[in-house]
XYZ file of C-alpha atoms in Angstrom:
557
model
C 0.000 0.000 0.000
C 1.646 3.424 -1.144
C 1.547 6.052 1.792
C 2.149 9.920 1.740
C 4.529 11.336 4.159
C 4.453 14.808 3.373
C 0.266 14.141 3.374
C 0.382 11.768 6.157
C 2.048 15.212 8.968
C -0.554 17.528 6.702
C -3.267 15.555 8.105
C -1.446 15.720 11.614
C -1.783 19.595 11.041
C -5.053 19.417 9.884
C -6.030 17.635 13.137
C -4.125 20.006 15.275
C -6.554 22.779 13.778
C -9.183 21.395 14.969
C -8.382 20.595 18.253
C -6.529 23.962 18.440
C -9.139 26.515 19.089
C -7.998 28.892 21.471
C -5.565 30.268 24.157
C -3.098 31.085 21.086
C -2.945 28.141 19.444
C -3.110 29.710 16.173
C -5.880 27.013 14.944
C -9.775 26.403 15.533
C -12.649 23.802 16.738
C -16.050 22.598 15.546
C -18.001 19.890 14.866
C -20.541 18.024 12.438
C -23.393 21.007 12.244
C -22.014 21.847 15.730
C -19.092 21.842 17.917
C -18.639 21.227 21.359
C -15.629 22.410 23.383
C -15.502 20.510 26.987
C -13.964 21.975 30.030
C -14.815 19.072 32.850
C -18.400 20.136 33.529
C -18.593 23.141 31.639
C -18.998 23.142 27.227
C -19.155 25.750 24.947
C -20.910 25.334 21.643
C -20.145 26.924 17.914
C -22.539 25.670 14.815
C -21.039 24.725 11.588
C -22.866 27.772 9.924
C -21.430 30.185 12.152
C -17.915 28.842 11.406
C -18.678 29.218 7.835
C -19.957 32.519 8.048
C -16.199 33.458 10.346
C -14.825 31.736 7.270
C -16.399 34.674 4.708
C -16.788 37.261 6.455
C -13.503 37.075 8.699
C -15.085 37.959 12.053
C -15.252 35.808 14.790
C -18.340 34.334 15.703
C -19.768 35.646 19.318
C -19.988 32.349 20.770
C -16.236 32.350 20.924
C -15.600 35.494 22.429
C -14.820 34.035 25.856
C -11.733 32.039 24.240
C -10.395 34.015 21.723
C -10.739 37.033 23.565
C -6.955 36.791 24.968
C -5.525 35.835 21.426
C -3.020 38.535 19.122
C -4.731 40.145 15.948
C -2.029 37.340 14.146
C -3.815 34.819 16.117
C -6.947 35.543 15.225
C -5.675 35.863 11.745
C -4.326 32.796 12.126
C -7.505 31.354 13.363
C -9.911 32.307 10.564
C -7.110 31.198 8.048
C -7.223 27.687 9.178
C -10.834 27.649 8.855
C -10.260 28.069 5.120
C -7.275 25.990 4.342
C -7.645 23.113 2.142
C -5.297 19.842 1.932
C -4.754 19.305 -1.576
C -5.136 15.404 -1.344
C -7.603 13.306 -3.355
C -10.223 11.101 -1.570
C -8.148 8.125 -2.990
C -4.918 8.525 -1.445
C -6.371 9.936 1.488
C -7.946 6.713 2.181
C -4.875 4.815 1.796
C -3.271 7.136 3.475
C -5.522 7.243 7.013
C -5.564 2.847 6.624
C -2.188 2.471 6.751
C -0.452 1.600 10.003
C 1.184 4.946 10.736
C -1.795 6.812 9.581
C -3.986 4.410 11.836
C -1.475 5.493 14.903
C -1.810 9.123 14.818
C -5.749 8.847 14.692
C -5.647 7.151 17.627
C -3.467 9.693 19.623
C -6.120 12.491 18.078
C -8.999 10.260 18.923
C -8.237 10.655 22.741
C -9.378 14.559 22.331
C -12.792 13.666 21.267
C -15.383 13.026 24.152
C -17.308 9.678 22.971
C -19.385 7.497 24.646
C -19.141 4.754 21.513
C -15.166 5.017 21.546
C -15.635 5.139 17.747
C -13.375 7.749 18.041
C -10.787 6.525 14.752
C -13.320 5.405 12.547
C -15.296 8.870 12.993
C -12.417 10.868 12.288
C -11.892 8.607 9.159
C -14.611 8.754 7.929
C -15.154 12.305 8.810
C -12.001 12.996 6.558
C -12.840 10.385 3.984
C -16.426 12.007 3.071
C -14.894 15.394 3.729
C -11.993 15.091 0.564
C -15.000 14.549 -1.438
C -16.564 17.784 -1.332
C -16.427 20.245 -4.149
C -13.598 22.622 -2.517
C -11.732 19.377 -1.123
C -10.763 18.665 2.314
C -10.830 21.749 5.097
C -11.764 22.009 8.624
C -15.238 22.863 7.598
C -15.411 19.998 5.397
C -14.240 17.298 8.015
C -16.758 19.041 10.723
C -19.783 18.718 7.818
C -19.081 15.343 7.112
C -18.486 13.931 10.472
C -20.824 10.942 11.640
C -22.331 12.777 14.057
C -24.506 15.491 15.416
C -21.637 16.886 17.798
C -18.179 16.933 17.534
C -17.194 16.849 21.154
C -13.764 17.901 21.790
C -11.944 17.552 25.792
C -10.182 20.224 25.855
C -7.666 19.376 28.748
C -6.778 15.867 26.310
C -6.411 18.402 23.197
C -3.966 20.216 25.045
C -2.077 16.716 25.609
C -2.436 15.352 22.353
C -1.114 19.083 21.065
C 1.239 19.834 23.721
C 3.336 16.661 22.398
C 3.222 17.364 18.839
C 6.507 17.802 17.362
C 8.265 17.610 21.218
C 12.001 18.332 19.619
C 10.976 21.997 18.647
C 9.596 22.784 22.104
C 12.666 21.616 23.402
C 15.278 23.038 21.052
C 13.056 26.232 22.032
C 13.525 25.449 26.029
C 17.846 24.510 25.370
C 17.970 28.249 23.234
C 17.049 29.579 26.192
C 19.248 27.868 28.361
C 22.363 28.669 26.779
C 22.525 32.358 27.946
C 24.680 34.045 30.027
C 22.728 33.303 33.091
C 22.111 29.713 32.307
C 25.639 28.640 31.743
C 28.603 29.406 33.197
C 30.729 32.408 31.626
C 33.634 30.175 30.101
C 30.960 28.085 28.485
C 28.779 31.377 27.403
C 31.835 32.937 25.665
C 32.143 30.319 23.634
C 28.252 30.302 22.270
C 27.270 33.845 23.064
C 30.886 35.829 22.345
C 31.636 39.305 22.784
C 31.908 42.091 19.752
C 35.361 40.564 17.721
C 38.703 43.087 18.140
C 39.356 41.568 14.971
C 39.610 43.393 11.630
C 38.530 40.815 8.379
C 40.912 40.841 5.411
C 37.740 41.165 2.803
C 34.075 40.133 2.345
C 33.292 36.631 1.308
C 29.741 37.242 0.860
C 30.307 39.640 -2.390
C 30.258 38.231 -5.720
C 33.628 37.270 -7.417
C 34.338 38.587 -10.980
C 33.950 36.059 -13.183
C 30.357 35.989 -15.347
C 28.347 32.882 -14.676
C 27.255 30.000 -16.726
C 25.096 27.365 -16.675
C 25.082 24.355 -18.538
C 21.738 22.048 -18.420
C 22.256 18.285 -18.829
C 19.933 15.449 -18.704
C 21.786 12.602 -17.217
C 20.488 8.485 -17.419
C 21.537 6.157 -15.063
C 20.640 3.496 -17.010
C 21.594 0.675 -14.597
C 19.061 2.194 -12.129
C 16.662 3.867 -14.222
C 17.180 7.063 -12.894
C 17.063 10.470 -15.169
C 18.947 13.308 -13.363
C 18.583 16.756 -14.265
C 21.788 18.711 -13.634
C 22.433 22.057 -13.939
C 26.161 22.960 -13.707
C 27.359 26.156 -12.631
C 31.150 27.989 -13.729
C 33.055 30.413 -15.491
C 35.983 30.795 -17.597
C 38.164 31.125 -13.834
C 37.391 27.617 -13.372
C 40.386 25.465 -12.374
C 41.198 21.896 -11.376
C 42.752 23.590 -8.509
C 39.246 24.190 -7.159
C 37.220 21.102 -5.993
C 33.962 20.449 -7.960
C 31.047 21.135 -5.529
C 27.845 19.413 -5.880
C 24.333 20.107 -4.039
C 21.873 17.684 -2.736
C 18.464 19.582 -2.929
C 15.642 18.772 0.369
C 13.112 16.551 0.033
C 10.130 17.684 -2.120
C 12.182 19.961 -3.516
C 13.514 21.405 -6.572
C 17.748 21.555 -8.212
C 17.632 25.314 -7.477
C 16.687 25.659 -3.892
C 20.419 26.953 -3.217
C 20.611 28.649 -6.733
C 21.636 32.133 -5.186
C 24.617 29.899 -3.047
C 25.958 28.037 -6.504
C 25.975 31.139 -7.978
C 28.078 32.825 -5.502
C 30.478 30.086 -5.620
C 30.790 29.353 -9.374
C 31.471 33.284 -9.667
C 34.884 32.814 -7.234
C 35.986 29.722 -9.543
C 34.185 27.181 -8.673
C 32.343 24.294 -10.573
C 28.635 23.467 -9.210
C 26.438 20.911 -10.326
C 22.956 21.212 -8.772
C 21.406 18.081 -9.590
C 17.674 16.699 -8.632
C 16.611 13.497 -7.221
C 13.914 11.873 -9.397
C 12.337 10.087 -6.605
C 12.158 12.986 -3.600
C 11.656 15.733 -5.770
C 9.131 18.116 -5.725
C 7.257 16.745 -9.147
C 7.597 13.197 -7.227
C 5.723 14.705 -4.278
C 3.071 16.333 -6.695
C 2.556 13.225 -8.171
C 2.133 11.108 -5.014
C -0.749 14.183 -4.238
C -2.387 13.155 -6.684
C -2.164 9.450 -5.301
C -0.337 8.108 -8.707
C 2.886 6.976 -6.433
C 4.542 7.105 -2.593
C 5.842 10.469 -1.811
C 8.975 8.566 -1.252
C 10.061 4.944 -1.053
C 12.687 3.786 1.317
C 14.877 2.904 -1.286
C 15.459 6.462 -1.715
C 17.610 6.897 1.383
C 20.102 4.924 -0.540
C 19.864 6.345 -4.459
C 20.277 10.001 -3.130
C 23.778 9.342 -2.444
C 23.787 6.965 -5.208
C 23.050 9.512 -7.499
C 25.938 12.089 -6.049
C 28.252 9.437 -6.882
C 26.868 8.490 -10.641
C 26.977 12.231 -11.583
C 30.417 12.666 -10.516
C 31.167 9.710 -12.831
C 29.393 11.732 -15.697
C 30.993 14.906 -14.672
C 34.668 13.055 -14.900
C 33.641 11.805 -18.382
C 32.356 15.331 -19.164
C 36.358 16.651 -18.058
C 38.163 14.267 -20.652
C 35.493 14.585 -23.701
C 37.587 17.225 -26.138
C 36.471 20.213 -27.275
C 34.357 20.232 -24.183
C 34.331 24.105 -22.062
C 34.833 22.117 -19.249
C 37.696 19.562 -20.604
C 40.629 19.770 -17.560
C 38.415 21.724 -15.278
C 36.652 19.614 -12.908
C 38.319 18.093 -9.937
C 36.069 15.113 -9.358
C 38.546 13.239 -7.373
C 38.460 16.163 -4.586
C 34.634 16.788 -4.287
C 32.867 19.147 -1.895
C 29.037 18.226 -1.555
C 25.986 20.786 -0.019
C 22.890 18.749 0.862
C 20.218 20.870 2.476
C 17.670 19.381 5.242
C 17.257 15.687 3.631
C 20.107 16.881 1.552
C 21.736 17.133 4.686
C 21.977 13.555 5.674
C 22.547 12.382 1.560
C 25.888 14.809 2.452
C 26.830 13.523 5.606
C 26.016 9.303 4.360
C 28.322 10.448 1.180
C 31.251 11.782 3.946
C 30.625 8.099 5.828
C 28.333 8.621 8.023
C 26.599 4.906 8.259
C 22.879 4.591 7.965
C 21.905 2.446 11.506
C 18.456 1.488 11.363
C 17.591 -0.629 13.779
C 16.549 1.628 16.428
C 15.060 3.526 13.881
C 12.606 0.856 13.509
C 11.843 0.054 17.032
C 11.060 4.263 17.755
C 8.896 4.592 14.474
C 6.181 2.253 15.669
C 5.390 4.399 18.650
C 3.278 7.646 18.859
C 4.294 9.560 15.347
C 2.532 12.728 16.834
C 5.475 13.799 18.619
C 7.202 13.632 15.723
C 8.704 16.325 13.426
C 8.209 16.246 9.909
C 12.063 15.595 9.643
C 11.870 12.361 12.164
C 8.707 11.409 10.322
C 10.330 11.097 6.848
C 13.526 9.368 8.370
C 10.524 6.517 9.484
C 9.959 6.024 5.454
C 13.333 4.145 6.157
C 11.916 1.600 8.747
C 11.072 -0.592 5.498
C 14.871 -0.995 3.901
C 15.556 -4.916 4.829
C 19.105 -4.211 6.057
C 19.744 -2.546 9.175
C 23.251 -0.475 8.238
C 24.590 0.704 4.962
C 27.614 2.183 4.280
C 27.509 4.717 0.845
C 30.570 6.427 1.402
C 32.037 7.700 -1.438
C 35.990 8.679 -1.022
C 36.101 11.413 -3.647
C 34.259 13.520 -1.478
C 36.515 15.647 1.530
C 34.435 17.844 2.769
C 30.809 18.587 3.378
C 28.209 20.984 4.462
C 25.134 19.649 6.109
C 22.127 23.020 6.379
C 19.672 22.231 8.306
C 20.230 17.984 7.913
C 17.930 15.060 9.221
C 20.274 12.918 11.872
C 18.293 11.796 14.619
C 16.706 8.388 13.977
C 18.880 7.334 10.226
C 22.319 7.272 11.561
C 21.501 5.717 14.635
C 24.060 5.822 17.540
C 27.264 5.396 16.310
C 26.642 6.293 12.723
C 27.871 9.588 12.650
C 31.003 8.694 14.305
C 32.041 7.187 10.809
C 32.258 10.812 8.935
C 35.721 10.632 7.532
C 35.948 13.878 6.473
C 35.894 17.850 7.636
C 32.507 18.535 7.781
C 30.139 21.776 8.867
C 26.830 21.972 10.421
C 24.090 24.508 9.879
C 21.131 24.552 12.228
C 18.585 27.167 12.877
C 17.212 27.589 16.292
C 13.334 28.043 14.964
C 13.434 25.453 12.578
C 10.168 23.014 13.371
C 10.929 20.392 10.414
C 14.159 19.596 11.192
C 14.533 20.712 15.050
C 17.998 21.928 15.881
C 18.394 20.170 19.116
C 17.647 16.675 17.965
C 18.949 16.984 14.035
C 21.893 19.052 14.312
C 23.202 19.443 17.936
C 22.827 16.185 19.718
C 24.672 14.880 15.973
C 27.083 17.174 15.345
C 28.511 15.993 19.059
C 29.376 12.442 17.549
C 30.932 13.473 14.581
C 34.594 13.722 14.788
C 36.586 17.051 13.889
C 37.599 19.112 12.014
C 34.380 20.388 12.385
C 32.319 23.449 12.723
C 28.479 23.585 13.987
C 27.104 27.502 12.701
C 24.222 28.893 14.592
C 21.225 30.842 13.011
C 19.445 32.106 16.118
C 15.701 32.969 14.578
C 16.342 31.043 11.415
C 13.760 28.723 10.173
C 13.934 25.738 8.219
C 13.645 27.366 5.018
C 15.722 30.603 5.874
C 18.523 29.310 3.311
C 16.805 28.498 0.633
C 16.313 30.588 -2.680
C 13.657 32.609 -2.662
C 12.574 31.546 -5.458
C 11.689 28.286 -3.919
C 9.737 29.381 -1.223
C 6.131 30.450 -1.046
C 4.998 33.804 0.541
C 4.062 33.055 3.876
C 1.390 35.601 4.707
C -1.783 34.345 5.714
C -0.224 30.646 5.797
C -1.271 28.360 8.980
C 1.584 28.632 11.881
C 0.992 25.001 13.717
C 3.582 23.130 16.012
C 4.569 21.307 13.008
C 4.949 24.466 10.224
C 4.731 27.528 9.840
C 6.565 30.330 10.487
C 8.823 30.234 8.144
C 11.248 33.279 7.715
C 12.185 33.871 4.028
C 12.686 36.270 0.920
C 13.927 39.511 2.220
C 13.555 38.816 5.942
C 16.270 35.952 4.993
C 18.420 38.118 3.347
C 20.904 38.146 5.860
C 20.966 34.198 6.126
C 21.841 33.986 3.019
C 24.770 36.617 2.890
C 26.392 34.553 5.195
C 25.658 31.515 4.457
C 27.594 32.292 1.107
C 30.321 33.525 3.206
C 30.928 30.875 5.082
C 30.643 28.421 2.158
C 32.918 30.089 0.188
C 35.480 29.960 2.857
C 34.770 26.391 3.436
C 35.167 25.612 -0.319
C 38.830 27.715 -0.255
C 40.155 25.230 2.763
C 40.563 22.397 0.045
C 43.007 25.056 -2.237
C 46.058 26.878 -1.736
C 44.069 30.047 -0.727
C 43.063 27.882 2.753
C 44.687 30.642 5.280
C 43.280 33.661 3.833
C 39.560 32.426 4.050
C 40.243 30.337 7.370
C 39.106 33.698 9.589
C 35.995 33.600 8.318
C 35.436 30.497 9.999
C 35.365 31.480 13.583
C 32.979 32.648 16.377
C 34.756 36.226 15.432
C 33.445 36.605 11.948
C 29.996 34.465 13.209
C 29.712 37.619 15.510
C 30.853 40.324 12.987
C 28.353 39.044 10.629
C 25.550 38.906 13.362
C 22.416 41.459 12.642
C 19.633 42.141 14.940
C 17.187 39.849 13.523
C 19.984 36.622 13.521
C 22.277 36.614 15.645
C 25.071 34.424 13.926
C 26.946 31.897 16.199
C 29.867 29.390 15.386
C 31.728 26.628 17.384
C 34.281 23.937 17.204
C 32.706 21.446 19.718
C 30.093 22.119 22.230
C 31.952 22.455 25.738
C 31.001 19.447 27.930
C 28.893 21.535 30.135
C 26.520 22.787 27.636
C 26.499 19.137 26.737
C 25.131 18.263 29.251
C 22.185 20.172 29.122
C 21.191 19.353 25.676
C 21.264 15.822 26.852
C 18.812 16.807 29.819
C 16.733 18.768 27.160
C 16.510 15.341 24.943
C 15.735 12.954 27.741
C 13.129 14.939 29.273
């Protein structure tokens, strides 16, 4: 049976929406032509037509006054837009979807919210979201509430607050560790080290500015024949390209697209460097679109193994590309001393390629618990649970260095398989990121792997601060859940993205003969230099064993 991940934690917002009317929870709650809202012996009740009518009109309805009263104006923006967003899933894959193990195991953490006296509880909500996908606009709050077998849709609102409260745990506590590591929670010689001082350092240049060669890009349409894989790649470079310079390639995020790091490959392929920016066929974003419309899986297990499979076979082609004559390229692509850039799933395709070993086997014991706790990160690592094998190894030895934004680590490399990286390596995490929560993918990893290494800091960057922003959707009006939302991007990322091309570049120059005049901008100096008032940059080496030991508190709680 083919199952939707990206669908299956859309449905675990969905649910959250409803059970999420009030006290700030950004969300709303109603029922079959009315909703009940239980408070031990007291209940407040909404009808379906006056949740409709908020839906129009904006306004919300009187009945709700008493709860919403103490929300924001963004709140109650918030609010109303949930009432209104639709899950663009068909009532075919939605049903295969909701029968499916997993999806059976998250309806029955939401079915503890709903007061029944039947304990029908799963099969209402199915079929409440079954019947719902089948109305003319498609599946929405309103649509699940009008189709719901029943009169009332009772909700308890103290076991909403517990099925909520533990959705997506790892942000919450990556939220609760942030806080922690200030100067009043630490000691001073461990806050110097994560919250340093203004630099008295003067920086030779800026790495974040263009280089002077003109950019080019090259399109190719790659086959791997003996996997039946096409790869689009689009290569990057100038006329300064050298063999000097290692070729660079990127690893794009799941559901994603080859340019989500565009701005980034440009940068770098303007200083010299050769980037090829290929896409994976099966955890792309037309792969995702298609599993929407319930014509495939949004991603097959097997994909946790062709991502890095795919690095390797278009380094092949690239190294056949730099001894074909008469080619631009002939003599100028250093395949043998590769640099890869995987972002968020990216990440961990990066980090497998510098050794890190896939472990699976406790991955498969923790993904048949409660998924609502999940993040959308740990939930797509679960798609794993199904490989037969419980390590693989898909090193590849031509790469020596990578950078892992935002990467997946927590459940796929298990406990000892990050100790395997074999090369230097840097770590980008961003303390509001809700996919891919810093605390559990990033920190608690980057400890394991050995050095050289660097773990960089975005303090108020969101999972999809770094990307392109031509990749990322305008975010007013969208839902802001404990699972997404929230995202900071375009303009407001601006200054991500200036130094996230800093500190690649510099990265990129350690594998050259330039390495000491770019190695400055790898320190907490330049991290703080490069700080602005919206992100605060921050860089380190190795997290001192007292601060440690708190995100190891944090992760056991």
């Amino acid at each position: 049976m083919r199952i939707s991940w990206g669908s299956l934690k859309a449905v675990a917002g969905f649910f959250s929406a409803i059970i999420l009317t009030q006290f700030g929870a950004n969300t709303s709650a109603t029922a079959a032509d009315t909703v009940v809202v239980r408070l031990g012996l007291f209940t407040e009740s909404i009808s379906l037509a006056e949740l409709q009518k908020a839906a129009k009109t904006g306004e919300l309805p009187q009945s709700l006054q008493s709860y919403t009263q103490g929300l924001s104006e963004e709140q109650r923006r918030s609010f109303l837009g949930a009432l209104g967003m639709n899950i663009p899933m068909n009532v075919v894959t939605l049903d295969k979807l909701i029968n499916t193990q997993i999806g059976t195991t998250i309806l029955n953490d939401f079915a503890t919210a709903l007061a029944r006296k039947d304990k029908a509880g799963v099969q209402a909500l199915r079929a409440g979201l079954v019947l719902g996908s089948t109305a003319p606009q498609g599946l929405s709050i309103l649509s699940f509430i009008a189709a719901y077998p029943s009169k009332r849709l009772e909700i308890d609102l103290p076991k909403a607050f517990v099925v909520v409260g533990s959705l997506n745990t790892a942000f919450w506590r990556t939220q609760q560790f942030m806080l922690a590591l200030t100067r009043n929670g630490l000691s001073s010689d461990i806050a110097s080290q994560l919250d340093p001082r203004t630099p008295q350092i003067a920086f030779p240049f800026d790495p974040s500015q263009p280089g002077v060669a003109q950019v080019k890009i090259l399109n190719l349409s790659l086959n791997d024949q003996k996997r039946d894989r096409k790869i689009p790649v689009d290569i990057y470079w100038s006329t300064a390209a050298t063999a000097d310079k290692p070729v660079i390639v990127f690893s794009h995020g799941f559901g994603s697209v080859r340019t989500d790091l565009r701005y980034l490959a440009e940068h770098l392929a303007s200083h010299g460097y050769v980037v090829a920016a290929l896409e994976h066929p099966g955890s792309n974003e037309a792969n995702t679109n298609s599993a929407l419309q319930g014509k495939t899986r949004v991603m097959k297990p097997q994909e946790f193994l062709y991502r890095p499979q795919d690095i390797s076979f278009v380094l092949d082609e690239l190294e056949k590309l730099n001894q074909t004559a008469n080619n631009s390229l002939q003599g100028k692509l250093a395949t043998n001393k590769a640099m890869v850039i995987g972002y968020s799933l990216g990440g961990s395709t990066a980090l497998a390629l510098a050794g890190a070993e896939l472990q699976l086997e406790r991955l498969k014991q923790r993904c048949k618990e409660n998924l609502t706790i999940l993040s959308l990160g740990e939930n797509i690592q679960c798609i794993a649970q199904q490989l037969p094998e419980n390590s693989y190894q898909l090193r590849d030895t031509r790469i020596k260095q990578a950078i892992a934004l935002n990467p997946t680590t927590s459940l796929i490399f298990g406990e000892t398989g990050l100790t395997k990286v074999q090369v230097p390596t840097l770590v980008l995490a961003g303390s509001a990121d809700k996919t891919t929560p810093a605390l559990t993918e990033q920190i608690m990893g980057f400890d394991k792997i050995p050095s050289p290494k660097w773990l960089v800091g975005i303090v108020g960057g969101t999972h999809l601060s770094v990307k392109d922003p031509s990749t990322t959707l305008d975010q007013i009006g969208q839902p802001n859940t404990p699972i997404s939302g929230g995202e900071i991007v375009g303009e407001q990322a601006a200054d991500v993205r200036k130094y996230l091309k800093a500190i690649a570049l510099a990265f990129a120059f350690q594998m050259t003969p330039e390495a000491k005049n770019y190695t400055v901008f790898l320190t907490s100096d330049y991290a703080q230099f490069a700080s602005t008032t919206a992100f605060p940059f921050r860089l380190i080496t190795q997290i001192p064993p007292d601060a440690m030991a708190v995100v190891k508190e944090f992760v056991g709680k």
